[in-house]
Short mmCIF file of C-alpha atoms in Angstrom, two decimals:
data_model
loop_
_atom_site.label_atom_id
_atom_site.label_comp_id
_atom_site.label_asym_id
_atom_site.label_seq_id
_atom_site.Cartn_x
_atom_site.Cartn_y
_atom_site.Cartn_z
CA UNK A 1 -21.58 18.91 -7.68
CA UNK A 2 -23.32 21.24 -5.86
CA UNK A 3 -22.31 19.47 -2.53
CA UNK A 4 -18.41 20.32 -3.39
CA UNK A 5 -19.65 24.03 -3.75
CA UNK A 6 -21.32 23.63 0.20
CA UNK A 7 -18.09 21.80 0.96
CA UNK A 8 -15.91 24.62 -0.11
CA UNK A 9 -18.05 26.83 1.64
CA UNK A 10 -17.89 25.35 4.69
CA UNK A 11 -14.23 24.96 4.60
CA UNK A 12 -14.07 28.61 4.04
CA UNK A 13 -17.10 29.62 6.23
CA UNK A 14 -15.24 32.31 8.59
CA UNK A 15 -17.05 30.18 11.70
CA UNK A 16 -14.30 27.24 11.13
CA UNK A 17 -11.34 29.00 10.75
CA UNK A 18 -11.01 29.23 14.42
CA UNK A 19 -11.79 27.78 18.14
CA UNK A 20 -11.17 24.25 19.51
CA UNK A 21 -12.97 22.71 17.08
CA UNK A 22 -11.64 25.02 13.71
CA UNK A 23 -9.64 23.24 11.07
CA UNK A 24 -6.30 25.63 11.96
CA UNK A 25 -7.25 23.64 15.43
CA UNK A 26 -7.56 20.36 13.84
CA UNK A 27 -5.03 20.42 11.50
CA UNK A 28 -2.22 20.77 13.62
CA UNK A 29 -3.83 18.23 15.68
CA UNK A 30 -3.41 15.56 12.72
CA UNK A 31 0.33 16.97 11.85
CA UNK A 32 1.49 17.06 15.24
CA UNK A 33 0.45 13.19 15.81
CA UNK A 34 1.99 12.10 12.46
CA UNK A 35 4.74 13.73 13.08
CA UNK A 36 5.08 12.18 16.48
CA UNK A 37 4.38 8.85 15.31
CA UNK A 38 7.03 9.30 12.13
CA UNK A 39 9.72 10.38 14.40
CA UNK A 40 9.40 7.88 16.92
CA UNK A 41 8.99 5.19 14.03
CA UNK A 42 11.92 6.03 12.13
CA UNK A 43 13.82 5.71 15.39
CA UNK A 44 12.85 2.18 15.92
CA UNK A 45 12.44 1.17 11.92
CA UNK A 46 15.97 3.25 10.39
CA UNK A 47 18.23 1.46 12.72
CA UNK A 48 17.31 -1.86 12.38
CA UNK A 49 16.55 -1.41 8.81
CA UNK A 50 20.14 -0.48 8.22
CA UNK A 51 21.40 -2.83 10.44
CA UNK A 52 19.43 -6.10 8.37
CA UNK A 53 20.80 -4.60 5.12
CA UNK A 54 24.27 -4.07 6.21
CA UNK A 55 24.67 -7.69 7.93
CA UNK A 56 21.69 -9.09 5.48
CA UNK A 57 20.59 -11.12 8.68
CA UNK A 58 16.97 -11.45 9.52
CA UNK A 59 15.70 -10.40 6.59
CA UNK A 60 13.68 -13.10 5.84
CA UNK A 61 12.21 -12.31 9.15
CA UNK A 62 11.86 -8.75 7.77
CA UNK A 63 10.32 -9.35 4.60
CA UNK A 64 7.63 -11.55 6.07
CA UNK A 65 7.19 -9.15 8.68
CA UNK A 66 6.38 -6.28 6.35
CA UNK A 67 4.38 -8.60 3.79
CA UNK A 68 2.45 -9.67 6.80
CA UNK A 69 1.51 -6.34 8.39
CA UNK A 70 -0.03 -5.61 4.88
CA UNK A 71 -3.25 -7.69 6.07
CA UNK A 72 -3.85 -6.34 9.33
CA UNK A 73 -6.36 -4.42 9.38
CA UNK A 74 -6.19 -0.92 10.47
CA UNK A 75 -9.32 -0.06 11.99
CA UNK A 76 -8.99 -3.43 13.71
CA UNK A 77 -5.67 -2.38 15.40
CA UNK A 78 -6.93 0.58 16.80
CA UNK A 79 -10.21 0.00 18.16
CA UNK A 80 -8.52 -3.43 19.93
CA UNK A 81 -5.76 -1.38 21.58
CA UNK A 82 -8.37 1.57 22.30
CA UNK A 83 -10.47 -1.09 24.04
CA UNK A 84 -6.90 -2.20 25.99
CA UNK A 85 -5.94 0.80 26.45
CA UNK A 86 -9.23 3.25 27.33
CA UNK A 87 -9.52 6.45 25.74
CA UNK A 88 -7.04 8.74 24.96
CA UNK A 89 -4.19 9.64 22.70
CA UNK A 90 -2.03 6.29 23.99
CA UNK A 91 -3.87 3.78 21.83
CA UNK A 92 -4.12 5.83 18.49
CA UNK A 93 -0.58 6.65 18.99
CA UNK A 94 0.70 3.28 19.36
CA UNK A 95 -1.30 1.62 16.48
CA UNK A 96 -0.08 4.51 14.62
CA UNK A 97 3.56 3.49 15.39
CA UNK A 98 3.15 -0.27 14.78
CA UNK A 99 1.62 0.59 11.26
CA UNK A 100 4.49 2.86 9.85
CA UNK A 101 7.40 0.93 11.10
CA UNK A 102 7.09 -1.96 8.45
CA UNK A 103 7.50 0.43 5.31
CA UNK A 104 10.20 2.60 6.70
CA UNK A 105 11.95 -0.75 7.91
CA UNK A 106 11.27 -1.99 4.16
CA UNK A 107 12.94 1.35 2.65
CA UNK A 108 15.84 1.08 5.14
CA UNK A 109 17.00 -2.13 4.45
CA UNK A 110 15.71 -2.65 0.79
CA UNK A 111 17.85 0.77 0.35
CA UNK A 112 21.18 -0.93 1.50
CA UNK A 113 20.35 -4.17 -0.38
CA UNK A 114 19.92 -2.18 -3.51
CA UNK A 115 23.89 -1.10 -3.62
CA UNK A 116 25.84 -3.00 -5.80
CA UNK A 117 27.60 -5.31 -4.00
CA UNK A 118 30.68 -4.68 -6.32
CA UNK A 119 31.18 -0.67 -5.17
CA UNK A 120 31.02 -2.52 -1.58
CA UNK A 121 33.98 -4.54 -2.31
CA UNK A 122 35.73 -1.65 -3.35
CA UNK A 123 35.05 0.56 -0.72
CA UNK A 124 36.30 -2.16 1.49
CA UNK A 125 39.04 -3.18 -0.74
CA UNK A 126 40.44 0.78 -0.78
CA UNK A 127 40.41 0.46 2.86
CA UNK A 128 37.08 1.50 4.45
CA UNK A 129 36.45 0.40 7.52
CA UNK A 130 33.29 -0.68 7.94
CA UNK A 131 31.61 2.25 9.94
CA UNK A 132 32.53 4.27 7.05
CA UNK A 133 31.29 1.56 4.51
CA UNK A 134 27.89 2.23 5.90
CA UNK A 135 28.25 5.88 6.59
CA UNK A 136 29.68 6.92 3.09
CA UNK A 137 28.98 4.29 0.75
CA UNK A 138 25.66 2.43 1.87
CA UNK A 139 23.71 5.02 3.56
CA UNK A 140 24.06 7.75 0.82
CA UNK A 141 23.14 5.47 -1.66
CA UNK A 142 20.18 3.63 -0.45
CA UNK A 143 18.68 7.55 0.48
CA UNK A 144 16.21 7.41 -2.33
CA UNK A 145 14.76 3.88 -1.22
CA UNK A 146 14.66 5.20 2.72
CA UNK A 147 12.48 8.14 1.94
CA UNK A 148 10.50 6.09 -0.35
CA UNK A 149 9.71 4.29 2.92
CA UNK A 150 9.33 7.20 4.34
CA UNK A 151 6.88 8.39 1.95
CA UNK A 152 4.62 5.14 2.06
CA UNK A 153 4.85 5.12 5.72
CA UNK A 154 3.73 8.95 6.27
CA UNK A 155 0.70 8.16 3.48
CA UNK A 156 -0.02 5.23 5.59
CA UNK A 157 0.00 7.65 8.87
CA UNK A 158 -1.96 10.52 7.71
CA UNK A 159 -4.81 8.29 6.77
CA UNK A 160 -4.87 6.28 9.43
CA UNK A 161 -4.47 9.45 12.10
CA UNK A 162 -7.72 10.11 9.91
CA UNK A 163 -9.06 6.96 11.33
CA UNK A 164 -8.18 7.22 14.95
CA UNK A 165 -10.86 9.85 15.73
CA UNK A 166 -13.25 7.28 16.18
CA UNK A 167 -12.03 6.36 18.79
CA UNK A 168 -10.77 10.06 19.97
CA UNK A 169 -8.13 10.87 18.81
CA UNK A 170 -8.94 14.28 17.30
CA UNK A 171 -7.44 15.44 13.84
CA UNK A 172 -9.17 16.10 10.73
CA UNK A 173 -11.08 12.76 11.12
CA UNK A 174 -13.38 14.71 13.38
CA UNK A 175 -15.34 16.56 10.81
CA UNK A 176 -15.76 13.20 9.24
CA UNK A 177 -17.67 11.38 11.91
CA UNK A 178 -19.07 14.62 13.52
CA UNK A 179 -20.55 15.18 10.04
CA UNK A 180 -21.63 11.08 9.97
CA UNK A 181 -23.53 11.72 13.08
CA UNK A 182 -25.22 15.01 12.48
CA UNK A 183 -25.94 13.62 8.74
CA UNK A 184 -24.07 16.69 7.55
CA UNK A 185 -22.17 15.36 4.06
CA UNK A 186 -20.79 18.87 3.29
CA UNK A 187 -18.94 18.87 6.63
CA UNK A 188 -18.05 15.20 5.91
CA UNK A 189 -16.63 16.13 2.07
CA UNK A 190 -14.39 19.47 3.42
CA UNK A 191 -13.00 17.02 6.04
CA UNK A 192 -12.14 14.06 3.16
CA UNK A 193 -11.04 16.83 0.86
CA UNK A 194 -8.53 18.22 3.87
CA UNK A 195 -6.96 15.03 4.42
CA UNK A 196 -6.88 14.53 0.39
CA UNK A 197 -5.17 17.57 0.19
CA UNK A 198 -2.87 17.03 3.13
CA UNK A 199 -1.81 13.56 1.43
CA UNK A 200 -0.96 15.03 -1.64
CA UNK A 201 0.79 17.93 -0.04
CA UNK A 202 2.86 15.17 1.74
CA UNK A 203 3.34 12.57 -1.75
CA UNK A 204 4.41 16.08 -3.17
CA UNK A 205 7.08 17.11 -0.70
CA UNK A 206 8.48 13.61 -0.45
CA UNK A 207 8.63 13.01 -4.48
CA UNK A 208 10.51 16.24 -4.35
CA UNK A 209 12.70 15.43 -1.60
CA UNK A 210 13.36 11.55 -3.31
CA UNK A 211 14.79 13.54 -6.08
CA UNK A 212 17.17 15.25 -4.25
CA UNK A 213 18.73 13.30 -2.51
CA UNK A 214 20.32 11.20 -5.83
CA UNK A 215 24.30 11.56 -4.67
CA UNK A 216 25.62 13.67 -7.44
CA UNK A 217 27.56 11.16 -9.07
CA UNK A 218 24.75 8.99 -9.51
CA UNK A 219 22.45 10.80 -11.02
CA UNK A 220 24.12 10.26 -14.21
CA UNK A 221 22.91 6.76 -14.62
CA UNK A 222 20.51 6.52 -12.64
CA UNK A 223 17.03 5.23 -13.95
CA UNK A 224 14.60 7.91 -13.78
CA UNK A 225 12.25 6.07 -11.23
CA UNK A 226 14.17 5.23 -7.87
CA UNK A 227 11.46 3.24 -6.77
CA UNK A 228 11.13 0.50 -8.32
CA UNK A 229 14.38 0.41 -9.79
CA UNK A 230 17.49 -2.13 -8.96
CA UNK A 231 20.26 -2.98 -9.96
CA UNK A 232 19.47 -6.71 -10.57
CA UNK A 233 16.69 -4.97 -13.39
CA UNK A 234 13.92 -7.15 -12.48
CA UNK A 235 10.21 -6.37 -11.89
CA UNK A 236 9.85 -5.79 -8.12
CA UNK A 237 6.74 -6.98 -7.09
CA UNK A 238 4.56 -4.80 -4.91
CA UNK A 239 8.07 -3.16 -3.88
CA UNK A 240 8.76 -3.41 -0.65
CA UNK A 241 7.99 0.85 -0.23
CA UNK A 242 4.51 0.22 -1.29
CA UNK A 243 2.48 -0.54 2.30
CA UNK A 244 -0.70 -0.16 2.35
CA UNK A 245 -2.29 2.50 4.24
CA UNK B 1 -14.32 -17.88 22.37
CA UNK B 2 -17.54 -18.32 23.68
CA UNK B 3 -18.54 -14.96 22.44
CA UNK B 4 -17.46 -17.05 18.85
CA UNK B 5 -19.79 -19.50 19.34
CA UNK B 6 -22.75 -17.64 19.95
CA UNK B 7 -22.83 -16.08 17.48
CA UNK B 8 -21.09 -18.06 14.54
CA UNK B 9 -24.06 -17.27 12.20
CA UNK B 10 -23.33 -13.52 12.38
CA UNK B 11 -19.45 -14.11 11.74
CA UNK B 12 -20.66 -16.39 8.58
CA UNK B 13 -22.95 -13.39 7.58
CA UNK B 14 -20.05 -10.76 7.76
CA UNK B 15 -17.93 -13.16 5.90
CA UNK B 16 -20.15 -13.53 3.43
CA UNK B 17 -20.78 -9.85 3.13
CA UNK B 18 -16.86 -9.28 3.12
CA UNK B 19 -15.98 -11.73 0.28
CA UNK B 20 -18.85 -9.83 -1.72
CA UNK B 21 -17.23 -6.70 -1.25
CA UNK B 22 -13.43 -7.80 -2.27
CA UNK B 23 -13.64 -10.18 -4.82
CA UNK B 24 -15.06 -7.94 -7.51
CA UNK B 25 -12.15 -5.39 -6.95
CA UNK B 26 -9.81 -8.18 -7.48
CA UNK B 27 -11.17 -9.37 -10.88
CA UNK B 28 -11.61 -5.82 -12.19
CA UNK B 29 -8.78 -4.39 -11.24
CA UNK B 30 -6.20 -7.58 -12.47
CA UNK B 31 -8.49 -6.86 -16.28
CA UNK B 32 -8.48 -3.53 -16.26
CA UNK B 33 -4.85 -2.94 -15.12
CA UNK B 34 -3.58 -5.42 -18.26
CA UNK B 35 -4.48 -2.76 -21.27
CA UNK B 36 -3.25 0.07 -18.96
CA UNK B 37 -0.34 -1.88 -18.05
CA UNK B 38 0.47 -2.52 -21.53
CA UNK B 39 -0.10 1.10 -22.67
CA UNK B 40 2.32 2.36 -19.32
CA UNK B 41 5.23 -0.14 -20.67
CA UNK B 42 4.78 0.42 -24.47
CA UNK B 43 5.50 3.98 -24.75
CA UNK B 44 8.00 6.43 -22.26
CA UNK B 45 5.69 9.43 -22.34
CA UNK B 46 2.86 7.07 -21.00
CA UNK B 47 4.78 5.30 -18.47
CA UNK B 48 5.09 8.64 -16.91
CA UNK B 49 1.88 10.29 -17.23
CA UNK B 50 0.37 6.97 -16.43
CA UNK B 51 2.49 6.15 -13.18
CA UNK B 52 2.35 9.69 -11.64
CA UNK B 53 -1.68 9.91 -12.00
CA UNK B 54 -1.97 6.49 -10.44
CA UNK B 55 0.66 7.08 -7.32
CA UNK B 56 -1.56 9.80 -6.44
CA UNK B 57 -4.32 7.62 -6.85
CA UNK B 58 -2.90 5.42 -4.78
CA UNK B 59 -1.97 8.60 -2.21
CA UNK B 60 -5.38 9.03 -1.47
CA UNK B 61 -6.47 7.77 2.21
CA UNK B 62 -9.59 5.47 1.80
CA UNK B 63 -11.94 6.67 4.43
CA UNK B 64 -11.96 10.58 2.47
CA UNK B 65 -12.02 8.45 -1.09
CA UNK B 66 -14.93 6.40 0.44
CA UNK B 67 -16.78 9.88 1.41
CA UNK B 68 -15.98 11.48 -1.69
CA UNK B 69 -16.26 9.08 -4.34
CA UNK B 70 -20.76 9.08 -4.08
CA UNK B 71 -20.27 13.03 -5.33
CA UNK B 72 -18.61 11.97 -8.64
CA UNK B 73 -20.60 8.31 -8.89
CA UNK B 74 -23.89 9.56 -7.77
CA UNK B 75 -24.65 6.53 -5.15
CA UNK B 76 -25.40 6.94 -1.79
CA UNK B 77 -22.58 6.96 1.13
CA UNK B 78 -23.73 3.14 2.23
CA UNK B 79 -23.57 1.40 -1.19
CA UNK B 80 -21.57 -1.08 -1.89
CA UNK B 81 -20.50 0.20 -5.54
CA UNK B 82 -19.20 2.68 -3.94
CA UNK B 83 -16.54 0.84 -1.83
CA UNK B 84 -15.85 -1.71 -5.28
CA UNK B 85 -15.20 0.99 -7.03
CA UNK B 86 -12.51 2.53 -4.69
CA UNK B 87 -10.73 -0.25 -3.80
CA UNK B 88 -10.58 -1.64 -7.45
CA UNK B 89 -9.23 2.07 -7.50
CA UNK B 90 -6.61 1.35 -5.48
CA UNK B 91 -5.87 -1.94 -7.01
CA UNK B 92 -4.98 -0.84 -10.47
CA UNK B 93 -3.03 2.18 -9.09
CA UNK B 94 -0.70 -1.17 -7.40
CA UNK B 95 -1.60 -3.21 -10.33
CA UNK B 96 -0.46 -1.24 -13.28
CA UNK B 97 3.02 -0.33 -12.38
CA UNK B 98 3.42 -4.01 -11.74
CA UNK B 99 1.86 -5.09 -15.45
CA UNK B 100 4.12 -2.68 -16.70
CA UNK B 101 7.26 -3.70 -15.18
CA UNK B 102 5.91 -7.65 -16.17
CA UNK B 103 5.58 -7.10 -19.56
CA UNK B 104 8.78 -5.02 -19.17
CA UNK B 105 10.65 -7.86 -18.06
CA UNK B 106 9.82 -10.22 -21.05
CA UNK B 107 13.54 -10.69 -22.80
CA UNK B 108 12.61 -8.90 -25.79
CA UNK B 109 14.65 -12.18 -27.55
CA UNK B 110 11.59 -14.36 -27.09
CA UNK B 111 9.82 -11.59 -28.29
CA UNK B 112 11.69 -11.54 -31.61
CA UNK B 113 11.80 -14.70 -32.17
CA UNK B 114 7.88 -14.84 -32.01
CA UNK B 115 7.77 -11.94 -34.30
CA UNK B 116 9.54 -13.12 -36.43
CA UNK B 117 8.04 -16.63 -36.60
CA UNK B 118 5.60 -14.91 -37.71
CA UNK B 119 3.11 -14.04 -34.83
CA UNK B 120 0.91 -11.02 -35.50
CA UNK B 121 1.32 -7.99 -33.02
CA UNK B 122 -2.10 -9.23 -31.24
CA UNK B 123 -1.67 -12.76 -30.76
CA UNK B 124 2.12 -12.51 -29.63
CA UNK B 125 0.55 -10.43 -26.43
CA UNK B 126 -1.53 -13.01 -25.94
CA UNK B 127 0.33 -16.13 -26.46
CA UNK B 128 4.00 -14.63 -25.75
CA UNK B 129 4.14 -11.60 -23.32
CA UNK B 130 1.37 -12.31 -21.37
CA UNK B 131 2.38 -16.04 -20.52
CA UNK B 132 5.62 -15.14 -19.43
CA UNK B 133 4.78 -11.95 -17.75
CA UNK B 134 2.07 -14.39 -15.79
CA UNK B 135 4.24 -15.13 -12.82
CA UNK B 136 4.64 -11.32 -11.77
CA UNK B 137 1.24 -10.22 -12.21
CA UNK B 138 0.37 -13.19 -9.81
CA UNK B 139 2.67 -12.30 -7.32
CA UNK B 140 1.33 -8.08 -7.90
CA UNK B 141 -2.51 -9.91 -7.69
CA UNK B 142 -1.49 -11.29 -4.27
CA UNK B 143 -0.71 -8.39 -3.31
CA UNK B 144 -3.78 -6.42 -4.31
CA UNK B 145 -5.95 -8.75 -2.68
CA UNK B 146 -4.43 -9.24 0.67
CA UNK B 147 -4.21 -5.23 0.75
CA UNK B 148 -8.15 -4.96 -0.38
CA UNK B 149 -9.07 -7.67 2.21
CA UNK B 150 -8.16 -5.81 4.82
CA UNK B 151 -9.34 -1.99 3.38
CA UNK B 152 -12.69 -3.47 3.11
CA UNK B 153 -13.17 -3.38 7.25
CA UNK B 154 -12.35 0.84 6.82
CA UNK B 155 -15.87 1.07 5.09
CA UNK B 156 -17.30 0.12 8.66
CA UNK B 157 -17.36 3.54 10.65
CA UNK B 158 -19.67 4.70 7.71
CA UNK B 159 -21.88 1.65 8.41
CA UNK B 160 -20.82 -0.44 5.11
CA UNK B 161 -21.60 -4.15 5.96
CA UNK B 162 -18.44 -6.29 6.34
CA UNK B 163 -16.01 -7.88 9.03
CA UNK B 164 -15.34 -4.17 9.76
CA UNK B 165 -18.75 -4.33 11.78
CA UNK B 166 -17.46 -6.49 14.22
CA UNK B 167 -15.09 -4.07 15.19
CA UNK B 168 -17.27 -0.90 15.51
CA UNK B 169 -19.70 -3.11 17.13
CA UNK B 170 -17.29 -4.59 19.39
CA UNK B 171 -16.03 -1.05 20.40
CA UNK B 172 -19.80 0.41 21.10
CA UNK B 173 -20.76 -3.17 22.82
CA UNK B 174 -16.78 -3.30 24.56
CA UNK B 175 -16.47 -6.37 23.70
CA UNK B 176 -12.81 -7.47 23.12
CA UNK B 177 -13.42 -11.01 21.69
CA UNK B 178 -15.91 -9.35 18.80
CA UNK B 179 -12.98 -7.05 17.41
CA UNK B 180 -10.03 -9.73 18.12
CA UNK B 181 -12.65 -12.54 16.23
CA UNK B 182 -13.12 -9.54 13.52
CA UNK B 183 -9.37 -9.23 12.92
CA UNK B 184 -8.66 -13.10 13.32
CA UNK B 185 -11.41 -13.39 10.33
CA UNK B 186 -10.25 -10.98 8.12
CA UNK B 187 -6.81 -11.71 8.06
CA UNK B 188 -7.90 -15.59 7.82
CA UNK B 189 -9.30 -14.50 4.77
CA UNK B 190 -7.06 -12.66 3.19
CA UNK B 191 -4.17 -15.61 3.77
CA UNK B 192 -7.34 -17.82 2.27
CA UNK B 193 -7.60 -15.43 -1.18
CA UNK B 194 -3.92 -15.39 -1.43
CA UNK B 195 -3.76 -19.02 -1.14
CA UNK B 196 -6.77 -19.85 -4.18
CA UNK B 197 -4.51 -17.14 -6.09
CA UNK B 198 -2.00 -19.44 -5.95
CA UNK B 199 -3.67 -22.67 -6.97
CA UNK B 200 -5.34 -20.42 -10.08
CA UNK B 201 -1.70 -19.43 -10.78
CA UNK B 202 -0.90 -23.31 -10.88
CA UNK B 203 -3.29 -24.80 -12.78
CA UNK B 204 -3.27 -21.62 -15.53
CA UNK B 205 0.71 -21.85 -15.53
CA UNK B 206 2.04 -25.34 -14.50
CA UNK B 207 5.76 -24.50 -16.33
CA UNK B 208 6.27 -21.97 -13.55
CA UNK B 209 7.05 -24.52 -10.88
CA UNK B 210 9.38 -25.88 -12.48
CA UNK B 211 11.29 -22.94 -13.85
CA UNK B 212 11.18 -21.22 -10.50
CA UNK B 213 12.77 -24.17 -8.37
CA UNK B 214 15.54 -24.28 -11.44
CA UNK B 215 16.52 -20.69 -11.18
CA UNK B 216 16.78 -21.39 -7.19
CA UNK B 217 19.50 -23.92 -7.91
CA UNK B 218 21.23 -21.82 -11.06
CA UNK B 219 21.60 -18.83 -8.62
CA UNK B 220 23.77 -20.30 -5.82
CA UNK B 221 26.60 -21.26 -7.33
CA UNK B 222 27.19 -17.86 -9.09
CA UNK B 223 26.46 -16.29 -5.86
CA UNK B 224 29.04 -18.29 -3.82
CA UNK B 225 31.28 -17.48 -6.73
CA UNK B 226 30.75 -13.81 -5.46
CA UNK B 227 31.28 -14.07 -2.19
CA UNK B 228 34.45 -16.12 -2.54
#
């Protein structure tokens, strides 16, 4: 235990709170690349996503697709496209990218599937056209399912930005092999424990945000755990929101 | 693929090393989940307490878990208990909330029937809700072990022995074939896990062919009815 206590220490040693290699430095190193990466995700994954729930074509394409990506591994992807692509920020960024489309794709379209087909009908059968089908009835609902993805697919990116230091990417994954090298474990431990802590921070503000975003009128029956929930009320198997990281 | 040939033993050594790394996670995280799982489903209070501890479990990246875990086990950063003991982690965080929901999904009129045909609290989860909850926690099983496959290669950039190596090797050594042979391999072996999962699931539950290829054929017409 007393390697936490030099771990604390040196997170709060007054020497790393600042310069080019500080953790402010670092940190918004790993934020600003996952939040690079989730943007430019989303774009791709949210569109077709909705676009395979609303039509329901290509989704056994899509499931296979996202069941698939769960045993590539990681590490792998990166150091193949880093050895592609030469060092720099390119490689981590597009491994990043290829690893958080599946779950968002999986929340987008697993959100859409999971509307009753019946309040479809009757949006279309009071006249909806269907831009506003998928605008007012299937996009609102399916919310909680898309930030589920959203949440398993930012998990997956702040670990794996955690990752792509090895091969220079920069982030909090620094102090983790800068630490391996210069057999410093406390350096090694505050670096795990930042990420840790930035992971939970991020489960946190996306279990919050999964919450509200229940439409009103649905909250009233709605079963208390969006994610795993449908309304066929069968298990769901390793639901499609749960990627690995 | 000449850089395969050469040096086929070392591939078969990494394999070897890989499959002793991820198999034990498998088996103890499919036994312990089962008492857990049961425990999440059988009370509300526990499903929640139960679910929200093991999400963030599950929330934790595996690279800090594999650095952190030898301050609370006591083992050194290279052992392999260490890296079991994460990833079977990280299996029953995925494997509970799938017994749960399993043993959820038993129709509770089998259930009462077997209760009251007389079987005793203990051998009806046994012989009743276990059975029928089988097909699930297969299907959740699959899913652990594909996902623990490929976590194993993450233990690599601390120097744990496994396919993994073949990509930090191959990055050091720039050699492209080493890392694509490394990721060829491990997801080889993953699809070969999944597939022996499978054939267990078969021979321990031969009624579940049947049953699924029936419920197949009972679902079309009712959803043709629908669309119609």
């Amino acid at each position: 235990m007393n390697l936490l206590v030099d771990a604390f220490a040196w997170i709060f040693d007054p020497a790393h709170q600042a310069g080019a290699n500080g953790i402010p430095t670092r940190l918004v190193q790993h934020l600003g690349i996952s939040l690079l990466v989730l943007v430019v995700a989303s774009a791709i994954a949210i569109p077709v996503g909705y676009l395979i729930g609303h039509t329901g074509k290509g989704r056994t394409l899509a499931v296979s697709l996202t069941g698939g990506f769960r045993s590539l591994p990681t590490l792998g992807l990166l150091i193949i496209l880093a050895l592609w692509l030469g060092v720099g920020l390119e490689a981590p960024l597009i491994a990043l990218i290829v690893l958080a489309v599946p779950p968002i794709l999986a929340g987008a379209y697993s959100g859409f599937e999971a509307v009753d087909r019946r309040t479809i009908d009757a949006a279309r059968a009071v006249g909806m056209t269907e831009w506003q089908i998928v605008s007012k009835v299937e996009v609102p609902l399916g919310l909680p399912l898309l930030i589920g993805g959203l949440r398993s697919g930012t998990l997956q990116i702040i670990a794996t930005a955690t990752l792509a230091d090895y091969v220079g990417a920069g982030g909090l994954g620094h102090f983790i092999f800068v630490g391996q090298k210069s057999n410093d474990y406390p350096q090694m431990l505050a670096g795990s424990l930042l990420v840790i802590a930035l992971a939970l921070l991020s489960e946190g503000i996306f279990a919050l945000l999964q919450k509200l975003v229940v439409p009103r009128g649905v909250v009233a029956n709605q079963n208390t755990d969006v994610r795993t929930s449908s309304p066929r009320r069968v298990a769901v198997v390793g639901s499609p929101t749960e990627e690995r990281k | 693929m000449n850089w395969v040939i050469e040096n086929l033993p070392l591939i078969g050594q990494r394999t070897a090393e890989h499959l002793a790394l991820s198999i034990p996670p498998i088996i103890l995280s499919f036994i312990i989940s089962v008492p857990i799982g049961w425990l999440a489903n059988r009370y509300r209070w526990s499903r929640g307490v139960l679910l929200t501890v093991l999400g963030l479990l599950y929330a934790i990246p595996s690279l800090p878990l594999f650095v952190v875990l030898p301050i609370i086990l006591g083992t050194g950063l290279r052992d392999s208990v260490n890296v079991i003991v994460a990833l079977t982690l990280y299996g029953i965080a995925l494997m509970v909330r799938t017994t749960a929901d399993a043993l959820g999904s038993v129709s509770s009129d089998v259930t009462q029937s077997a209760t009251a045909m007389g079987f005793s609290p203990w051998t009806r989860f046994w012989k009743v809700d276990l059975p029928l909850a089988g097909p699930v926690l297969l299907a959740g099983i699959r899913v652990v072990a594909v996902s623990t496959v490929s976590l194993v290669t993450v233990g690599a950039v601390l120097g744990i022995k496994s396919l993994g190596l073949l990509f930090t090797d191959g990055l050091q050594r720039n050699i492209v074939a080493e890392v694509a042979t490394g990721m060829v391999a491990t997801i080889a072996l993953a699809l070969l896990i999944d597939f022996a999962l499978v054939l267990v699931g078969r021979v321990l539950m031969p009624w579940t062919h049947v049953v699924s290829s029936k419920r197949v054929r009972r679902a079309l017409p009712s959803d043709a009815g629908v669309a119609a």
